[in-house]
Short mmCIF file of C-alpha atoms and ligand atoms in Angstrom, two decimals:
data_model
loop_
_atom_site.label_atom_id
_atom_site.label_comp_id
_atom_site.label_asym_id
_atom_site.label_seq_id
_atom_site.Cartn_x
_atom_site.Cartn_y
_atom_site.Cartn_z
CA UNK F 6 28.70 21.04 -5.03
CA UNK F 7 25.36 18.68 -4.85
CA UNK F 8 21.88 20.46 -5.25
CA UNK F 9 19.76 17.99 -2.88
CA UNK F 10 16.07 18.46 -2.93
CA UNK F 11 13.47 16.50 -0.06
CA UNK F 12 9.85 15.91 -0.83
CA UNK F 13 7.34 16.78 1.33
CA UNK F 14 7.07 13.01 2.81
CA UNK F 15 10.72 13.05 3.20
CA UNK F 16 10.80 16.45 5.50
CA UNK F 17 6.96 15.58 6.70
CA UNK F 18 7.86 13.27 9.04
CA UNK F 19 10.54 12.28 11.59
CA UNK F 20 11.78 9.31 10.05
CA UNK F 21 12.20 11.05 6.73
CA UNK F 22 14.01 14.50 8.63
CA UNK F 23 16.58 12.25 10.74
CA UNK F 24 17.21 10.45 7.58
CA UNK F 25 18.05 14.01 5.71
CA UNK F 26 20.34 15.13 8.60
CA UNK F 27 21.97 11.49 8.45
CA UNK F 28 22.38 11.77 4.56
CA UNK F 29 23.69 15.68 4.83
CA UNK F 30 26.15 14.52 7.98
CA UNK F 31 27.52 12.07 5.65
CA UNK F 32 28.62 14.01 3.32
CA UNK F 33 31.55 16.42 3.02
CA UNK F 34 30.75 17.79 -0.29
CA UNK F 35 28.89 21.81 -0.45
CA UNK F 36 25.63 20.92 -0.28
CA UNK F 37 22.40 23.19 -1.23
CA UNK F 38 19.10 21.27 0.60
CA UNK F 39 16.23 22.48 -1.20
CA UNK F 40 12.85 21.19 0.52
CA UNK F 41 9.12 20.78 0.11
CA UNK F 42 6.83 21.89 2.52
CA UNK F 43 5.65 19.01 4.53
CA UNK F 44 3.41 16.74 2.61
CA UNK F 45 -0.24 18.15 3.03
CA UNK F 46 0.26 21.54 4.06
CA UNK F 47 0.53 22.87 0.37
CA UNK F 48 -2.85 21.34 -0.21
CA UNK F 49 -4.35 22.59 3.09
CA UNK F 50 -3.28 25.89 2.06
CA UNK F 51 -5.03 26.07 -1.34
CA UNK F 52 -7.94 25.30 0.46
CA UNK F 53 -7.94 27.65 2.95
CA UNK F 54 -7.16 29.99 -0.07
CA UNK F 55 -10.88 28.22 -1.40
CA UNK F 56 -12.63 28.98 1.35
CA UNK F 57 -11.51 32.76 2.23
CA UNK F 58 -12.38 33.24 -1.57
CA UNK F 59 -15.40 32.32 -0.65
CA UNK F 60 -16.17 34.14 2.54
CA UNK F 61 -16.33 31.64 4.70
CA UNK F 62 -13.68 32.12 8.07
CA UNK F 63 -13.78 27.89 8.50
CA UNK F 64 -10.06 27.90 7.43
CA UNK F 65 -9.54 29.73 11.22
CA UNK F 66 -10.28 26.30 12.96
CA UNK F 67 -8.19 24.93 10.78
CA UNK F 68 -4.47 26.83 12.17
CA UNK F 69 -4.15 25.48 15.19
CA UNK F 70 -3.79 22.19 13.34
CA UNK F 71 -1.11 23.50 11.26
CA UNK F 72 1.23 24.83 13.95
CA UNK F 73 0.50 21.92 15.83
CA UNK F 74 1.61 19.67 12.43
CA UNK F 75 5.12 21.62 12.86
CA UNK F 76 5.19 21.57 16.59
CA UNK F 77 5.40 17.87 17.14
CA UNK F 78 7.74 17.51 13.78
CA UNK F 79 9.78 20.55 16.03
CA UNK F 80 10.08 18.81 19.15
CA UNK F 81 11.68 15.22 17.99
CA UNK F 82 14.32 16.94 15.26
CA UNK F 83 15.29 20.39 15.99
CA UNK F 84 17.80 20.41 18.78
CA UNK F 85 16.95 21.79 22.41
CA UNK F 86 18.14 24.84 22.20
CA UNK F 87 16.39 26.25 19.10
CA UNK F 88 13.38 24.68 19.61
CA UNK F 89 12.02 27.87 20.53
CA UNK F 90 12.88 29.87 18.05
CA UNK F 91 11.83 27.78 15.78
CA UNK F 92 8.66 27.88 17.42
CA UNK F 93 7.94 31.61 17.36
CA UNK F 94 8.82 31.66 13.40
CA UNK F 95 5.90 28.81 13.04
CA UNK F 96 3.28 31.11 15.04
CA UNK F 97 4.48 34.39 13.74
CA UNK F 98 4.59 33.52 10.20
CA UNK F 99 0.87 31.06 10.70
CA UNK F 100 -0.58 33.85 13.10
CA UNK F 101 0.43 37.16 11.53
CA UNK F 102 1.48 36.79 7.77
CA UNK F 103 -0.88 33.94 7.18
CA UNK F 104 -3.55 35.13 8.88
CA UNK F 105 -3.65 38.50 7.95
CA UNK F 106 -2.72 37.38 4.11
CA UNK F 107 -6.25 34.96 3.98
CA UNK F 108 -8.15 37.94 5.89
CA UNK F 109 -7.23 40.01 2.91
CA UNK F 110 -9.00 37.40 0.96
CA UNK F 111 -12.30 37.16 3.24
CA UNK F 112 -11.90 41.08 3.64
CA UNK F 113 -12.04 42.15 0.13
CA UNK F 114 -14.76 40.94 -2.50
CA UNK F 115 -13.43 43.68 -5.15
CA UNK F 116 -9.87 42.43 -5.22
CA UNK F 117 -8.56 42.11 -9.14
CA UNK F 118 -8.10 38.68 -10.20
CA UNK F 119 -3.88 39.87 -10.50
CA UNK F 120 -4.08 40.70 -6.65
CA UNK F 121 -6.35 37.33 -5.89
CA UNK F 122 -3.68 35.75 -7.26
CA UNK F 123 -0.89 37.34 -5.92
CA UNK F 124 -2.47 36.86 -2.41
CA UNK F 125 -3.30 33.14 -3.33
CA UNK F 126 0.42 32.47 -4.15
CA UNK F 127 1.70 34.31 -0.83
CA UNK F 128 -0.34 32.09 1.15
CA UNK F 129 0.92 28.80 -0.01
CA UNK F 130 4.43 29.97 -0.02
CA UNK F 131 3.92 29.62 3.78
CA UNK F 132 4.27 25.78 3.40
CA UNK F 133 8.07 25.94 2.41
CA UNK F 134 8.86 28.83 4.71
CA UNK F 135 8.13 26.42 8.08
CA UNK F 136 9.81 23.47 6.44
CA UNK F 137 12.83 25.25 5.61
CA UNK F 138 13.11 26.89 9.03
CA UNK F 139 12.54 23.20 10.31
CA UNK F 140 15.48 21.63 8.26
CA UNK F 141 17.75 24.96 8.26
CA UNK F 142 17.38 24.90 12.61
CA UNK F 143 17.96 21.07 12.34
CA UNK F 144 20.94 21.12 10.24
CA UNK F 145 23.26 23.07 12.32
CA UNK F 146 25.64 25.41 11.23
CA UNK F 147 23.39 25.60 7.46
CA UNK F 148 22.31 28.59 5.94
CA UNK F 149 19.39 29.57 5.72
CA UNK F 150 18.02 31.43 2.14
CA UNK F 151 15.17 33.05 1.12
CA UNK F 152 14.62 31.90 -2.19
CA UNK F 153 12.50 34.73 -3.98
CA UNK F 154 15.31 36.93 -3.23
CA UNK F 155 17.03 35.15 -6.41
CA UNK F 156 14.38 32.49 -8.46
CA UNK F 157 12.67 34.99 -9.96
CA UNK F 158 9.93 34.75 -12.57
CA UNK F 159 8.07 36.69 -15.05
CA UNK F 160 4.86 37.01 -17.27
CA UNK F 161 4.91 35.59 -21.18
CA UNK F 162 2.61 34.82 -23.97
CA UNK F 163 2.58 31.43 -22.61
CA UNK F 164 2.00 32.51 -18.66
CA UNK F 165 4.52 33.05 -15.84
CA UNK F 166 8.01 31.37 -16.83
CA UNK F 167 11.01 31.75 -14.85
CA UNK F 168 13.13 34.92 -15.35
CA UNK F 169 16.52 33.41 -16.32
CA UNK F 170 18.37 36.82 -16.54
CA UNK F 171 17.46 37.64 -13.53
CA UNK F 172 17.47 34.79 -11.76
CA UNK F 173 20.93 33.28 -12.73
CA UNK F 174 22.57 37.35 -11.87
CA UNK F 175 20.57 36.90 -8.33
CA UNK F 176 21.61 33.03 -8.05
CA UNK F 177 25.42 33.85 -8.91
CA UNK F 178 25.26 36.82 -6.56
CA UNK F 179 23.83 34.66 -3.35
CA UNK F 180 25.92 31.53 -3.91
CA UNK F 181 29.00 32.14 -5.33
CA UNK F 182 31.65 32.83 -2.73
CA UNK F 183 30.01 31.66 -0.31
CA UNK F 184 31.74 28.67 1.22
CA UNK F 185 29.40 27.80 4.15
CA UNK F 186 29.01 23.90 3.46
CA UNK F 187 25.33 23.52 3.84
CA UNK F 188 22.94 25.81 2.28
CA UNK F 189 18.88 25.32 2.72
CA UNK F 190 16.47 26.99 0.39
CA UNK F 191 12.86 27.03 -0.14
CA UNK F 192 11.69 24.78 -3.05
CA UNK F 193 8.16 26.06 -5.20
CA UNK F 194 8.75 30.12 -4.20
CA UNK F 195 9.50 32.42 -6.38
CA UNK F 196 9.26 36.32 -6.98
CA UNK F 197 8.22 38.74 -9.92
CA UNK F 198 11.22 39.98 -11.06
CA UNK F 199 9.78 43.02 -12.22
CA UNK F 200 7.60 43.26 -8.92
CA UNK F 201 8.93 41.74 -6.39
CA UNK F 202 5.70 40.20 -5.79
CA UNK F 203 5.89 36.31 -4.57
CA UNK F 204 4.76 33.79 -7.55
CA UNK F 205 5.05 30.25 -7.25
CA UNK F 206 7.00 27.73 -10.00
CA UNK F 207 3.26 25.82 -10.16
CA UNK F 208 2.44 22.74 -8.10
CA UNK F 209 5.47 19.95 -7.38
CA UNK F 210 7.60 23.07 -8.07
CA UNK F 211 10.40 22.59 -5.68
CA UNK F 212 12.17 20.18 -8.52
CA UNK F 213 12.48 22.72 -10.42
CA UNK F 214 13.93 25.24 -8.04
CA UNK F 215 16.73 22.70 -7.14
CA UNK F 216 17.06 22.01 -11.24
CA UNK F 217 17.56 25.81 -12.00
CA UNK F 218 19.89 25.86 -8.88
CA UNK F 219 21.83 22.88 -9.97
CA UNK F 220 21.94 24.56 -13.71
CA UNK F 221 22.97 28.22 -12.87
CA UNK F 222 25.97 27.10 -10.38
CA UNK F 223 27.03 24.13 -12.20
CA UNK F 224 26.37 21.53 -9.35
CA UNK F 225 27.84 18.39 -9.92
CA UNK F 226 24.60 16.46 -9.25
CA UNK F 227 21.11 17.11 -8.64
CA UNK F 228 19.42 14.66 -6.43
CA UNK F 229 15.97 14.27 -5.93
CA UNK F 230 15.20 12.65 -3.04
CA UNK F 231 11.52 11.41 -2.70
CA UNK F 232 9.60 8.24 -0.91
CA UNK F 233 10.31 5.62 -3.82
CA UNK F 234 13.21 3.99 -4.77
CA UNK F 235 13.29 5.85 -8.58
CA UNK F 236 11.79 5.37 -11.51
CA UNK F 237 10.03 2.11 -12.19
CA UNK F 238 8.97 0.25 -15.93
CA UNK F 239 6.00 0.33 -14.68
CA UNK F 240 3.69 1.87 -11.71
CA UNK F 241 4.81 -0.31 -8.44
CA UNK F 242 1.79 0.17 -6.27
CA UNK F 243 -0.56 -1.33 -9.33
CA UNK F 244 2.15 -3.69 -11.05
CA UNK F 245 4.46 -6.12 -8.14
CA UNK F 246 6.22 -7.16 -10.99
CA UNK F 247 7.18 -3.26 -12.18
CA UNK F 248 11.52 -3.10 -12.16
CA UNK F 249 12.97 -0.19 -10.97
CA UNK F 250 15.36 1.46 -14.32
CA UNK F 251 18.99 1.75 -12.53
CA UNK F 252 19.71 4.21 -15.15
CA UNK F 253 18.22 6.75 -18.22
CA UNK F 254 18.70 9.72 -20.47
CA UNK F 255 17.57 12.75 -19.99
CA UNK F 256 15.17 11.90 -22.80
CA UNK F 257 13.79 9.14 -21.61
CA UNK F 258 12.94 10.82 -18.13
CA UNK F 259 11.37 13.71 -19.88
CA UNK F 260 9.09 11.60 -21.78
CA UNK F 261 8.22 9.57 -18.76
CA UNK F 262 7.54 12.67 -16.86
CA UNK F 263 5.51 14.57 -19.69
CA UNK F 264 3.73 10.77 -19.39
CA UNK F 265 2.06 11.24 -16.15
CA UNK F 266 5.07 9.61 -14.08
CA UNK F 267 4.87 11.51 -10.49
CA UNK F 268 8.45 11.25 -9.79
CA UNK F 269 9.46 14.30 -11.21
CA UNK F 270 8.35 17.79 -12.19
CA UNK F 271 8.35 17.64 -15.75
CA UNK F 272 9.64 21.26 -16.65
CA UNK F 273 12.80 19.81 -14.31
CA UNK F 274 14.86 18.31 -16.66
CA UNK F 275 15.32 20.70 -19.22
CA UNK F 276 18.26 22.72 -17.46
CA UNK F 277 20.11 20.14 -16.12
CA UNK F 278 20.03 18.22 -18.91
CA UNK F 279 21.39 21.97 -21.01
CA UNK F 280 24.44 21.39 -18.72
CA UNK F 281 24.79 17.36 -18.92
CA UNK F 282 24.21 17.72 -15.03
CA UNK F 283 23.51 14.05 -13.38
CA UNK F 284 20.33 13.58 -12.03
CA UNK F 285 19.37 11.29 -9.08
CA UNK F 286 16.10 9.76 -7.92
CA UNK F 287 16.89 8.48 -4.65
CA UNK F 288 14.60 7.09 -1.50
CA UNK F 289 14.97 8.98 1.74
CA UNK F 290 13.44 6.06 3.02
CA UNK F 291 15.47 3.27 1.84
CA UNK F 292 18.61 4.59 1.88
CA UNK F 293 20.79 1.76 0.91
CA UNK F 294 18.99 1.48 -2.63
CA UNK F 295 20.61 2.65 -5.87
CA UNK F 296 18.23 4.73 -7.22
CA UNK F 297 17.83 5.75 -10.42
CA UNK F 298 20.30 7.60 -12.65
CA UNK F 299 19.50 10.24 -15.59
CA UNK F 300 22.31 11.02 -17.66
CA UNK F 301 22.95 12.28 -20.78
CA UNK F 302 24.76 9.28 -22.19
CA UNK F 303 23.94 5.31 -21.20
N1 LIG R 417 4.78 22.15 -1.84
C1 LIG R 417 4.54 22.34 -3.26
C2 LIG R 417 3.42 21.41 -3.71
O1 LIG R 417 2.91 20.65 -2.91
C3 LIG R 417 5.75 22.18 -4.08
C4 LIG R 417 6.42 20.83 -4.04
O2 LIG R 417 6.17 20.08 -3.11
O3 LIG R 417 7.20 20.53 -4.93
O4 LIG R 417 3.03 21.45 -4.83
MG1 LIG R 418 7.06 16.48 -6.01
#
């Protein structure tokens, strides 16, 4: 079993969604497809989280945009007959939940800062909720998941950390058994274990979803599949002579990643690398290029 996670560029645009269904097709191996939400929307959605804080209803003018976003992505990938359907999940969940979640914002001036939050973090979750019902109607015959039934977090010293206890019991309990080949989960959403309210695994989360995935069912890769061709010596867009590194430890990664390099969430690598799990950076775009490889040994 593979743990596959797609950025938001990668399930943001056509080219990038044909190219998942081509690279899923291809394969024969269990497959869990965790995705992004489609690049922008998470950071549309903070700010119409901003401006409901703030009283102002601007963020309304804003919707019709975001269905529209998911409409056109709708009509050239998911095929004819569920079109519709996935339709009416876009404008129920971007009409009613979302909606009524940033009315709660504008609505309520003596919310606690725990319930500001809690509304904050139910809003973005939106983002991955339309991209997985994108890629799940897509990918016929996958399943579709709901992933704060079973990534669960809770509340430290240090802030809100994932709830291993009770996420790996709620992981085992939704996965194992189950021998549908393709599985699609949210990336980034999370619940309270303790609550049940939804919490979020922080921004450029999804990573880490597919990591503690990958961990907890002892996938035999975990492949992160972004819009560059891995990890580079060097930062590409500033540097044309920067070489792409075929291969690295887990160490190595981690320090490039606690370094400021974008390719990877840093608190990612930490449970696959617990399990000696191989980790893939590979180009949706470019799909013919090797990528880069983190393993434990070199
Ligand atoms: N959509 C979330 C974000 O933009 C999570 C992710 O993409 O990894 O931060
Ligand atoms: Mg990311």
């Amino acid at each position: 079993m593979r743990v596959l996670k797609f950025g938001g560029t990668s399930v943001g645009s056509v080219e990038g969604l044909l190219n998942i269904k081509k690279i899923v097709s291809e394969s024969e191996d269990q497959l869990i497809v965790v995705v992004s939400a489609l690049s922008g929307v998470t950071n549309t959605l903070v700010e119409m989280t901003r401006m409901a804080t703030a009283g102002d209803t601007g963020y309304e003018a804003m919707l019709p945009d975001l269905v529209k976003r998911h409409e056109d992505i709708i009509n050239s990938v998911v095929p004819r007959e569920s079109r519709l359907s996935c339709m009416k999940v876009v404008n129920t969940f971007v009409n009613e939940s979302l909606t009524g979640s940033l009315g709660m914002l504008i609505a309520n001036e003596s919310l606690t800062p725990e319930w500001h939050d809690a509304i904050a973090d139910a809003i973005v979750s939106h983002g991955e909720i339309l991209s997985s019902a994108i890629v799940s109607l897509m990918l016929k015959n996958s399943k579709p998941h709901f992933a704060p039934a079973f990534i669960h977090t809770t509340d430290d010293d240090e802030g809100r950390v994932v709830d291993w206890d009770s996420t790996e019991r709620h992981v085992l309990k939704e996965f194992v058994g189950d021998m549908t080949r393709v599985h699609v989960v949210q990336g980034f959403i999370a619940a309270d274990s303790q609550t049940g309210v939804k919490t979020t695994l922080g921004r450029g989360g999804s990573d880490y979803t597919a990591a503690i995935l990958a961990a907890i069912l002892r996938a035999d890769a975990l492949e992160i599949w972004t819009d560059v061709d891995g990890f580079y010596d060097s930062d590409p867009r500033t540097h044309p002579e920067a070489r792409l590194i075929e291969r690295m430890t887990y160490e190595q990664a981690q320090r490039l990643c606690d370094n400021g390099a974008k390719v990877i969430y840093p608190p990612t690598i930490a449970p696959v690398a617990m399990r000696g799990i191989d980790v893939w950076v590979k180009n949706t775009f470019n799909l013919d290029a090797p990528g880069t490889l983190i393993a434990g040994h070199n």
